[in-house]
Amino acid sequence: MDQATAKPAQPAPCAIVIFGAGGDLTERLLLPALYNLERQGLLPEKLAIIGVAVSDRTTESWIQETDDFFKQMISSPDSEFQAKSIDETAWGRLQSTMSYFRGDISDPSTYKVLGETIDAFDKKFSLNGNVLFYLALPEKFFGPTVDHLATAGLLKQSGKFWRRVVIEKPFGHDDASAKALNADILKSLQETQIYRIDHFLGKETVQNIMALRFGNGMFEPLWNRDHIDHVQITVSETVGVESRGSFYEPTGALRDMVPNHLFQLVAMTAMEAPASFEAEAVRSRKVDAITAMRPIPPEDAVRGQYTAGKIGTKEIVGYRQSEDVSPTSTTETYVALKIHIDNWRWAGVPFYLRTGKCMTNRSTEIAIRFKDAPLALFPRAAADQAAENWMVLEIQPKEGIKINFNAKLPGMQMILAGVEFSFNYGDFFKQIPAVGYESLLYGALTGDPTLFQRADQVEAAWAAVQPVLDAWGKKTDSIPFYEAGATGPAEADQLLQRDDRHWRPLVGDV
Ligand code: BG6
């Protein structure tokens, strides 16, 4: 099928200053995303990319490192890059905009020299004073870096030029720290200057949830408590903690995945239709959905930790045996929750959420279970052949939508059997190579905050999970275990069995 017609507008000239230029996020996602935007002609015509980090590098060595990394990504079958070869023209153009700035971000003098550097590039390339600061840094540096930028006068904007700051999750680690972080950065920035990234919103399939719901007339009339029995949202990963033990130990699956990534999926599924596709209209409806979420009682939350096991043919070491992890750790690598959204659309419809590392399969999906027909008129072929009515939004790695329903089994009798409609993105659309940050960077460059989180959404999300954080913070004794390669702890099954329901089987790539 032909792709969209009108080409999106090219962003205005600007400098992009990346703090944490030597880090994994910059190398693996930001630079590849900028390269992909360049290939599509969606970077500003006049641009300077200034990478800031403390390590000794030169512009040449930074470019060389990036070049090596691009080549390595291309040859690696499971990289996010999705390109088969490098478009040398686009990469050459991107290289010509890159320069490396060595500086210690906790030293105020860094910002003075950085300011002079930005001014010099601004004059040289006619950037009109516009600057996007991207904080690809650990959470503890967000507040101080914004303070330093403000003190150096680098965040002041006028009607003629803009200054924007992009920060990446985690936005705090609980209710209080999220509020404190927002209050801190809002001392120096207006809310409209802040772009809080949750990379799940960069996924096409996540953005498609709104297209499905509000771009069609046929689903929305059914999308409520009258027709929906419950919703299951699964983000199951086969990766483990890998080398991230020091980050993961104090974080755990709940903080790492729930108030951010899983709640984005909840918000997209549960939100009311916005009055327009204008950013604030969309963001306000998402905030409404999260605000309507009942604070989660600890009895509706289950945690688990993986032990040694096997995924496919791969032997996995247990979480407690991983690098930088305590041998007596009670950090959860799995969480399952039951959530209530107390509004007219969803009252009485539970949302069950689960996410875990080292699970059987990699699969992210939103599954809507519709209510059964009010009366069973027809016999079923066999219990396992009859379908429950599900609509499954497949987010990754499969990208599509499935609907399960009943049809007549061929033959003389009127007997039902379950069948499936399915739509796969790849069958209809040519995929544009993407690492998932392209639309987010493009949004920040063009000043469109639709895909970014407002302060009130972040705070509402932490408020909903805070009772569980409090309860788990107190308990230091034991944690349910599940073997790596399993579907989670038995307690998670009981969470649904209590309500006479069951989790959908986990299917997907190993
Ligand atoms: C990150 C988490 O934010 O999201 C990781 O810190 C997690 O622990 C990752 O693995 C999942 O993102 P994706 O895009 O790979 O599904």
PDB file of N, CA and C in Angstrom, residues 206-283:
ATOM      1  N   VAL A 206       2.037   1.496  19.211  1.00  0.00           N
ATOM      2  CA  VAL A 206       1.410   2.175  20.356  1.00  0.00           C
ATOM      3  C   VAL A 206       0.636   3.389  19.846  1.00  0.00           C
ATOM      4  N   GLN A 207       1.254   4.124  18.933  1.00  0.00           N
ATOM      5  CA  GLN A 207       0.539   5.274  18.359  1.00  0.00           C
ATOM      6  C   GLN A 207      -0.705   4.817  17.602  1.00  0.00           C
ATOM      7  N   ASN A 208      -0.630   3.607  17.066  1.00  0.00           N
ATOM      8  CA  ASN A 208      -1.773   3.107  16.289  1.00  0.00           C
ATOM      9  C   ASN A 208      -3.011   2.846  17.149  1.00  0.00           C
ATOM     10  N   ILE A 209      -2.827   2.734  18.462  1.00  0.00           N
ATOM     11  CA  ILE A 209      -3.999   2.456  19.308  1.00  0.00           C
ATOM     12  C   ILE A 209      -5.009   3.589  19.156  1.00  0.00           C
ATOM     13  N   MET A 210      -4.492   4.819  19.076  1.00  0.00           N
ATOM     14  CA  MET A 210      -5.412   5.951  18.903  1.00  0.00           C
ATOM     15  C   MET A 210      -6.054   5.934  17.519  1.00  0.00           C
ATOM     16  N   ALA A 211      -5.248   5.536  16.526  1.00  0.00           N
ATOM     17  CA  ALA A 211      -5.808   5.465  15.165  1.00  0.00           C
ATOM     18  C   ALA A 211      -6.933   4.436  15.125  1.00  0.00           C
ATOM     19  N   LEU A 212      -6.691   3.295  15.755  1.00  0.00           N
ATOM     20  CA  LEU A 212      -7.699   2.232  15.756  1.00  0.00           C
ATOM     21  C   LEU A 212      -8.979   2.711  16.441  1.00  0.00           C
ATOM     22  N   ARG A 213      -8.801   3.298  17.618  1.00  0.00           N
ATOM     23  CA  ARG A 213      -9.975   3.659  18.402  1.00  0.00           C
ATOM     24  C   ARG A 213     -10.708   4.866  17.841  1.00  0.00           C
ATOM     25  N   PHE A 214      -9.954   5.900  17.452  1.00  0.00           N
ATOM     26  CA  PHE A 214     -10.617   7.161  17.119  1.00  0.00           C
ATOM     27  C   PHE A 214     -10.611   7.464  15.621  1.00  0.00           C
ATOM     28  N   GLY A 215     -10.039   6.546  14.834  1.00  0.00           N
ATOM     29  CA  GLY A 215     -10.077   6.746  13.384  1.00  0.00           C
ATOM     30  C   GLY A 215     -11.081   5.821  12.733  1.00  0.00           C
ATOM     31  N   ASN A 216     -11.793   5.051  13.528  1.00  0.00           N
ATOM     32  CA  ASN A 216     -12.789   4.114  13.003  1.00  0.00           C
ATOM     33  C   ASN A 216     -14.084   4.280  13.782  1.00  0.00           C
ATOM     34  N   GLY A 217     -15.184   3.993  13.107  1.00  0.00           N
ATOM     35  CA  GLY A 217     -16.461   4.128  13.803  1.00  0.00           C
ATOM     36  C   GLY A 217     -16.912   2.841  14.466  1.00  0.00           C
ATOM     37  N   MET A 218     -16.270   1.725  14.114  1.00  0.00           N
ATOM     38  CA  MET A 218     -16.863   0.448  14.512  1.00  0.00           C
ATOM     39  C   MET A 218     -16.409  -0.103  15.857  1.00  0.00           C
ATOM     40  N   PHE A 219     -15.273   0.336  16.358  1.00  0.00           N
ATOM     41  CA  PHE A 219     -14.789  -0.265  17.614  1.00  0.00           C
ATOM     42  C   PHE A 219     -15.237   0.519  18.847  1.00  0.00           C
ATOM     43  N   GLU A 220     -15.207   1.833  18.721  1.00  0.00           N
ATOM     44  CA  GLU A 220     -15.427   2.669  19.897  1.00  0.00           C
ATOM     45  C   GLU A 220     -16.785   2.429  20.580  1.00  0.00           C
ATOM     46  N   PRO A 221     -17.865   2.162  19.822  1.00  0.00           N
ATOM     47  CA  PRO A 221     -19.139   1.909  20.518  1.00  0.00           C
ATOM     48  C   PRO A 221     -19.079   0.688  21.448  1.00  0.00           C
ATOM     49  N   LEU A 222     -18.145  -0.227  21.182  1.00  0.00           N
ATOM     50  CA  LEU A 222     -18.034  -1.427  22.024  1.00  0.00           C
ATOM     51  C   LEU A 222     -17.011  -1.267  23.145  1.00  0.00           C
ATOM     52  N   TRP A 223     -16.298  -0.147  23.141  1.00  0.00           N
ATOM     53  CA  TRP A 223     -15.103   0.015  23.977  1.00  0.00           C
ATOM     54  C   TRP A 223     -15.473   0.560  25.361  1.00  0.00           C
ATOM     55  N   ASN A 224     -16.207  -0.220  26.102  1.00  0.00           N
ATOM     56  CA  ASN A 224     -16.645   0.272  27.418  1.00  0.00           C
ATOM     57  C   ASN A 224     -17.149  -0.887  28.272  1.00  0.00           C
ATOM     58  N   ARG A 225     -17.569  -0.559  29.484  1.00  0.00           N
ATOM     59  CA  ARG A 225     -17.973  -1.557  30.472  1.00  0.00           C
ATOM     60  C   ARG A 225     -19.185  -2.392  30.030  1.00  0.00           C
ATOM     61  N   ASP A 226     -19.982  -1.893  29.092  1.00  0.00           N
ATOM     62  CA  ASP A 226     -21.148  -2.674  28.656  1.00  0.00           C
ATOM     63  C   ASP A 226     -20.718  -3.899  27.861  1.00  0.00           C
ATOM     64  N   HIS A 227     -19.604  -3.804  27.173  1.00  0.00           N
ATOM     65  CA  HIS A 227     -19.206  -4.885  26.262  1.00  0.00           C
ATOM     66  C   HIS A 227     -17.886  -5.557  26.622  1.00  0.00           C
ATOM     67  N   ILE A 228     -17.085  -4.886  27.443  1.00  0.00           N
ATOM     68  CA  ILE A 228     -15.755  -5.446  27.752  1.00  0.00           C
ATOM     69  C   ILE A 228     -15.765  -6.066  29.148  1.00  0.00           C
ATOM     70  N   ASP A 229     -15.276  -7.294  29.212  1.00  0.00           N
ATOM     71  CA  ASP A 229     -15.234  -8.005  30.487  1.00  0.00           C
ATOM     72  C   ASP A 229     -13.996  -7.587  31.291  1.00  0.00           C
ATOM     73  N   HIS A 230     -12.844  -7.616  30.636  1.00  0.00           N
ATOM     74  CA  HIS A 230     -11.618  -7.168  31.292  1.00  0.00           C
ATOM     75  C   HIS A 230     -10.540  -6.955  30.228  1.00  0.00           C
ATOM     76  N   VAL A 231      -9.428  -6.390  30.640  1.00  0.00           N
ATOM     77  CA  VAL A 231      -8.321  -6.110  29.717  1.00  0.00           C
ATOM     78  C   VAL A 231      -7.053  -6.724  30.315  1.00  0.00           C
ATOM     79  N   GLN A 232      -6.231  -7.319  29.461  1.00  0.00           N
ATOM     80  CA  GLN A 232      -4.932  -7.850  29.930  1.00  0.00           C
ATOM     81  C   GLN A 232      -3.815  -7.163  29.156  1.00  0.00           C
ATOM     82  N   ILE A 233      -2.879  -6.599  29.874  1.00  0.00           N
ATOM     83  CA  ILE A 233      -1.733  -5.966  29.203  1.00  0.00           C
ATOM     84  C   ILE A 233      -0.469  -6.695  29.633  1.00  0.00           C
ATOM     85  N   THR A 234       0.242  -7.206  28.660  1.00  0.00           N
ATOM     86  CA  THR A 234       1.431  -8.014  28.934  1.00  0.00           C
ATOM     87  C   THR A 234       2.649  -7.397  28.276  1.00  0.00           C
ATOM     88  N   VAL A 235       3.719  -7.230  29.043  1.00  0.00           N
ATOM     89  CA  VAL A 235       5.012  -6.878  28.442  1.00  0.00           C
ATOM     90  C   VAL A 235       5.986  -7.929  28.960  1.00  0.00           C
ATOM     91  N   SER A 236       6.149  -8.978  28.182  1.00  0.00           N
ATOM     92  CA  SER A 236       7.023 -10.050  28.665  1.00  0.00           C
ATOM     93  C   SER A 236       8.317 -10.016  27.871  1.00  0.00           C
ATOM     94  N   GLU A 237       9.405 -10.090  28.610  1.00  0.00           N
ATOM     95  CA  GLU A 237      10.729  -9.979  27.981  1.00  0.00           C
ATOM     96  C   GLU A 237      11.509 -11.272  28.213  1.00  0.00           C
ATOM     97  N   THR A 238      12.362 -11.612  27.273  1.00  0.00           N
ATOM     98  CA  THR A 238      13.227 -12.785  27.486  1.00  0.00           C
ATOM     99  C   THR A 238      14.586 -12.346  28.031  1.00  0.00           C
ATOM    100  N   VAL A 239      14.886 -11.047  27.868  1.00  0.00           N
ATOM    101  CA  VAL A 239      16.171 -10.585  28.413  1.00  0.00           C
ATOM    102  C   VAL A 239      16.106 -10.589  29.938  1.00  0.00           C
ATOM    103  N   GLY A 240      17.259 -10.727  30.548  1.00  0.00           N
ATOM    104  CA  GLY A 240      17.332 -10.651  32.003  1.00  0.00           C
ATOM    105  C   GLY A 240      17.910  -9.317  32.411  1.00  0.00           C
ATOM    106  N   VAL A 241      18.525  -9.286  33.584  1.00  0.00           N
ATOM    107  CA  VAL A 241      19.066  -8.021  34.062  1.00  0.00           C
ATOM    108  C   VAL A 241      20.383  -7.685  33.347  1.00  0.00           C
ATOM    109  N   GLU A 242      20.971  -8.684  32.719  1.00  0.00           N
ATOM    110  CA  GLU A 242      22.230  -8.539  31.967  1.00  0.00           C
ATOM    111  C   GLU A 242      23.286  -7.815  32.817  1.00  0.00           C
ATOM    112  N   SER A 243      23.853  -6.713  32.287  1.00  0.00           N
ATOM    113  CA  SER A 243      24.897  -6.032  33.070  1.00  0.00           C
ATOM    114  C   SER A 243      24.337  -4.813  33.817  1.00  0.00           C
ATOM    115  N   ARG A 244      22.996  -4.762  33.982  1.00  0.00           N
ATOM    116  CA  ARG A 244      22.398  -3.561  34.575  1.00  0.00           C
ATOM    117  C   ARG A 244      22.095  -3.723  36.067  1.00  0.00           C
ATOM    118  N   GLY A 245      22.759  -4.677  36.726  1.00  0.00           N
ATOM    119  CA  GLY A 245      22.447  -4.977  38.125  1.00  0.00           C
ATOM    120  C   GLY A 245      22.438  -3.751  39.028  1.00  0.00           C
ATOM    121  N   SER A 246      23.435  -2.871  38.860  1.00  0.00           N
ATOM    122  CA  SER A 246      23.515  -1.742  39.802  1.00  0.00           C
ATOM    123  C   SER A 246      22.338  -0.778  39.604  1.00  0.00           C
ATOM    124  N   PHE A 247      21.826  -0.674  38.387  1.00  0.00           N
ATOM    125  CA  PHE A 247      20.611   0.122  38.162  1.00  0.00           C
ATOM    126  C   PHE A 247      19.370  -0.636  38.656  1.00  0.00           C
ATOM    127  N   TYR A 248      19.342  -1.933  38.364  1.00  0.00           N
ATOM    128  CA  TYR A 248      18.103  -2.695  38.559  1.00  0.00           C
ATOM    129  C   TYR A 248      17.827  -3.022  40.028  1.00  0.00           C
ATOM    130  N   GLU A 249      18.884  -3.268  40.798  1.00  0.00           N
ATOM    131  CA  GLU A 249      18.698  -3.654  42.203  1.00  0.00           C
ATOM    132  C   GLU A 249      17.814  -2.672  42.973  1.00  0.00           C
ATOM    133  N   PRO A 250      18.112  -1.355  42.937  1.00  0.00           N
ATOM    134  CA  PRO A 250      17.229  -0.452  43.687  1.00  0.00           C
ATOM    135  C   PRO A 250      15.954  -0.085  42.914  1.00  0.00           C
ATOM    136  N   THR A 251      15.824  -0.591  41.698  1.00  0.00           N
ATOM    137  CA  THR A 251      14.700  -0.163  40.851  1.00  0.00           C
ATOM    138  C   THR A 251      13.607  -1.227  40.831  1.00  0.00           C
ATOM    139  N   GLY A 252      13.902  -2.397  40.255  1.00  0.00           N
ATOM    140  CA  GLY A 252      12.909  -3.471  40.192  1.00  0.00           C
ATOM    141  C   GLY A 252      11.899  -3.252  39.070  1.00  0.00           C
ATOM    142  N   ALA A 253      11.164  -4.313  38.780  1.00  0.00           N
ATOM    143  CA  ALA A 253      10.262  -4.304  37.618  1.00  0.00           C
ATOM    144  C   ALA A 253       9.137  -3.281  37.755  1.00  0.00           C
ATOM    145  N   LEU A 254       8.629  -3.091  38.958  1.00  0.00           N
ATOM    146  CA  LEU A 254       7.503  -2.161  39.123  1.00  0.00           C
ATOM    147  C   LEU A 254       7.922  -0.755  38.705  1.00  0.00           C
ATOM    148  N   ARG A 255       8.991  -0.241  39.306  1.00  0.00           N
ATOM    149  CA  ARG A 255       9.437   1.117  38.966  1.00  0.00           C
ATOM    150  C   ARG A 255       9.920   1.218  37.516  1.00  0.00           C
ATOM    151  N   ASP A 256      10.589   0.172  37.065  1.00  0.00           N
ATOM    152  CA  ASP A 256      11.218   0.212  35.741  1.00  0.00           C
ATOM    153  C   ASP A 256      10.178   0.235  34.621  1.00  0.00           C
ATOM    154  N   MET A 257       9.067  -0.460  34.823  1.00  0.00           N
ATOM    155  CA  MET A 257       8.153  -0.686  33.693  1.00  0.00           C
ATOM    156  C   MET A 257       6.722  -0.162  33.879  1.00  0.00           C
ATOM    157  N   VAL A 258       6.246  -0.113  35.123  1.00  0.00           N
ATOM    158  CA  VAL A 258       4.795   0.073  35.273  1.00  0.00           C
ATOM    159  C   VAL A 258       4.294   1.514  35.182  1.00  0.00           C
ATOM    160  N   PRO A 259       4.754   2.438  36.064  1.00  0.00           N
ATOM    161  CA  PRO A 259       4.150   3.776  35.987  1.00  0.00           C
ATOM    162  C   PRO A 259       4.507   4.498  34.696  1.00  0.00           C
ATOM    163  N   ASN A 260       5.405   3.914  33.935  1.00  0.00           N
ATOM    164  CA  ASN A 260       5.803   4.524  32.669  1.00  0.00           C
ATOM    165  C   ASN A 260       5.253   3.710  31.498  1.00  0.00           C
ATOM    166  N   HIS A 261       5.997   2.653  31.080  1.00  0.00           N
ATOM    167  CA  HIS A 261       5.627   1.956  29.839  1.00  0.00           C
ATOM    168  C   HIS A 261       4.233   1.315  29.910  1.00  0.00           C
ATOM    169  N   LEU A 262       3.955   0.544  30.969  1.00  0.00           N
ATOM    170  CA  LEU A 262       2.650  -0.140  30.986  1.00  0.00           C
ATOM    171  C   LEU A 262       1.497   0.861  31.117  1.00  0.00           C
ATOM    172  N   PHE A 263       1.730   1.916  31.895  1.00  0.00           N
ATOM    173  CA  PHE A 263       0.652   2.906  32.033  1.00  0.00           C
ATOM    174  C   PHE A 263       0.432   3.693  30.737  1.00  0.00           C
ATOM    175  N   GLN A 264       1.464   3.797  29.897  1.00  0.00           N
ATOM    176  CA  GLN A 264       1.218   4.431  28.583  1.00  0.00           C
ATOM    177  C   GLN A 264       0.219   3.585  27.809  1.00  0.00           C
ATOM    178  N   LEU A 265       0.391   2.264  27.915  1.00  0.00           N
ATOM    179  CA  LEU A 265      -0.519   1.374  27.187  1.00  0.00           C
ATOM    180  C   LEU A 265      -1.916   1.443  27.795  1.00  0.00           C
ATOM    181  N   VAL A 266      -1.969   1.538  29.134  1.00  0.00           N
ATOM    182  CA  VAL A 266      -3.281   1.677  29.791  1.00  0.00           C
ATOM    183  C   VAL A 266      -3.935   2.987  29.332  1.00  0.00           C
ATOM    184  N   ALA A 267      -3.156   4.067  29.344  1.00  0.00           N
ATOM    185  CA  ALA A 267      -3.734   5.378  29.000  1.00  0.00           C
ATOM    186  C   ALA A 267      -4.281   5.370  27.574  1.00  0.00           C
ATOM    187  N   MET A 268      -3.527   4.797  26.650  1.00  0.00           N
ATOM    188  CA  MET A 268      -3.974   4.744  25.252  1.00  0.00           C
ATOM    189  C   MET A 268      -5.252   3.911  25.117  1.00  0.00           C
ATOM    190  N   THR A 269      -5.332   2.852  25.906  1.00  0.00           N
ATOM    191  CA  THR A 269      -6.487   1.952  25.810  1.00  0.00           C
ATOM    192  C   THR A 269      -7.703   2.553  26.494  1.00  0.00           C
ATOM    193  N   ALA A 270      -7.460   3.276  27.601  1.00  0.00           N
ATOM    194  CA  ALA A 270      -8.598   3.686  28.438  1.00  0.00           C
ATOM    195  C   ALA A 270      -9.069   5.111  28.194  1.00  0.00           C
ATOM    196  N   MET A 271      -8.232   5.947  27.556  1.00  0.00           N
ATOM    197  CA  MET A 271      -8.566   7.373  27.459  1.00  0.00           C
ATOM    198  C   MET A 271      -9.869   7.617  26.696  1.00  0.00           C
ATOM    199  N   GLU A 272     -10.496   8.741  27.018  1.00  0.00           N
ATOM    200  CA  GLU A 272     -11.651   9.194  26.237  1.00  0.00           C
ATOM    201  C   GLU A 272     -11.150   9.806  24.931  1.00  0.00           C
ATOM    202  N   ALA A 273     -12.043   9.973  23.973  1.00  0.00           N
ATOM    203  CA  ALA A 273     -11.647  10.615  22.714  1.00  0.00           C
ATOM    204  C   ALA A 273     -11.316  12.073  22.981  1.00  0.00           C
ATOM    205  N   PRO A 274     -10.148  12.540  22.508  1.00  0.00           N
ATOM    206  CA  PRO A 274      -9.867  13.966  22.675  1.00  0.00           C
ATOM    207  C   PRO A 274     -10.734  14.795  21.731  1.00  0.00           C
ATOM    208  N   ALA A 275     -10.929  16.065  22.079  1.00  0.00           N
ATOM    209  CA  ALA A 275     -11.766  16.922  21.215  1.00  0.00           C
ATOM    210  C   ALA A 275     -11.065  17.182  19.882  1.00  0.00           C
ATOM    211  N   SER A 276      -9.752  17.105  19.882  1.00  0.00           N
ATOM    212  CA  SER A 276      -8.991  17.285  18.641  1.00  0.00           C
ATOM    213  C   SER A 276      -7.679  16.535  18.811  1.00  0.00           C
ATOM    214  N   PHE A 277      -6.868  16.520  17.746  1.00  0.00           N
ATOM    215  CA  PHE A 277      -5.571  15.850  17.872  1.00  0.00           C
ATOM    216  C   PHE A 277      -4.500  16.860  18.286  1.00  0.00           C
ATOM    217  N   GLU A 278      -4.960  17.936  18.843  1.00  0.00           N
ATOM    218  CA  GLU A 278      -4.041  18.954  19.345  1.00  0.00           C
ATOM    219  C   GLU A 278      -3.378  18.385  20.611  1.00  0.00           C
ATOM    220  N   ALA A 279      -2.076  18.693  20.792  1.00  0.00           N
ATOM    221  CA  ALA A 279      -1.303  18.018  21.849  1.00  0.00           C
ATOM    222  C   ALA A 279      -1.960  18.075  23.226  1.00  0.00           C
ATOM    223  N   GLU A 280      -2.377  19.268  23.644  1.00  0.00           N
ATOM    224  CA  GLU A 280      -2.903  19.364  25.010  1.00  0.00           C
ATOM    225  C   GLU A 280      -4.215  18.612  25.159  1.00  0.00           C
ATOM    226  N   ALA A 281      -5.004  18.561  24.094  1.00  0.00           N
ATOM    227  CA  ALA A 281      -6.276  17.822  24.154  1.00  0.00           C
ATOM    228  C   ALA A 281      -5.981  16.340  24.381  1.00  0.00           C
ATOM    229  N   VAL A 282      -4.997  15.813  23.652  1.00  0.00           N
ATOM    230  CA  VAL A 282      -4.648  14.392  23.778  1.00  0.00           C
ATOM    231  C   VAL A 282      -4.049  14.127  25.165  1.00  0.00           C
ATOM    232  N   ARG A 283      -3.122  14.974  25.557  1.00  0.00           N
ATOM    233  CA  ARG A 283      -2.431  14.728  26.832  1.00  0.00           C
ATOM    234  C   ARG A 283      -3.405  14.830  28.012  1.00  0.00           C
TER     235      ARG A 283
END
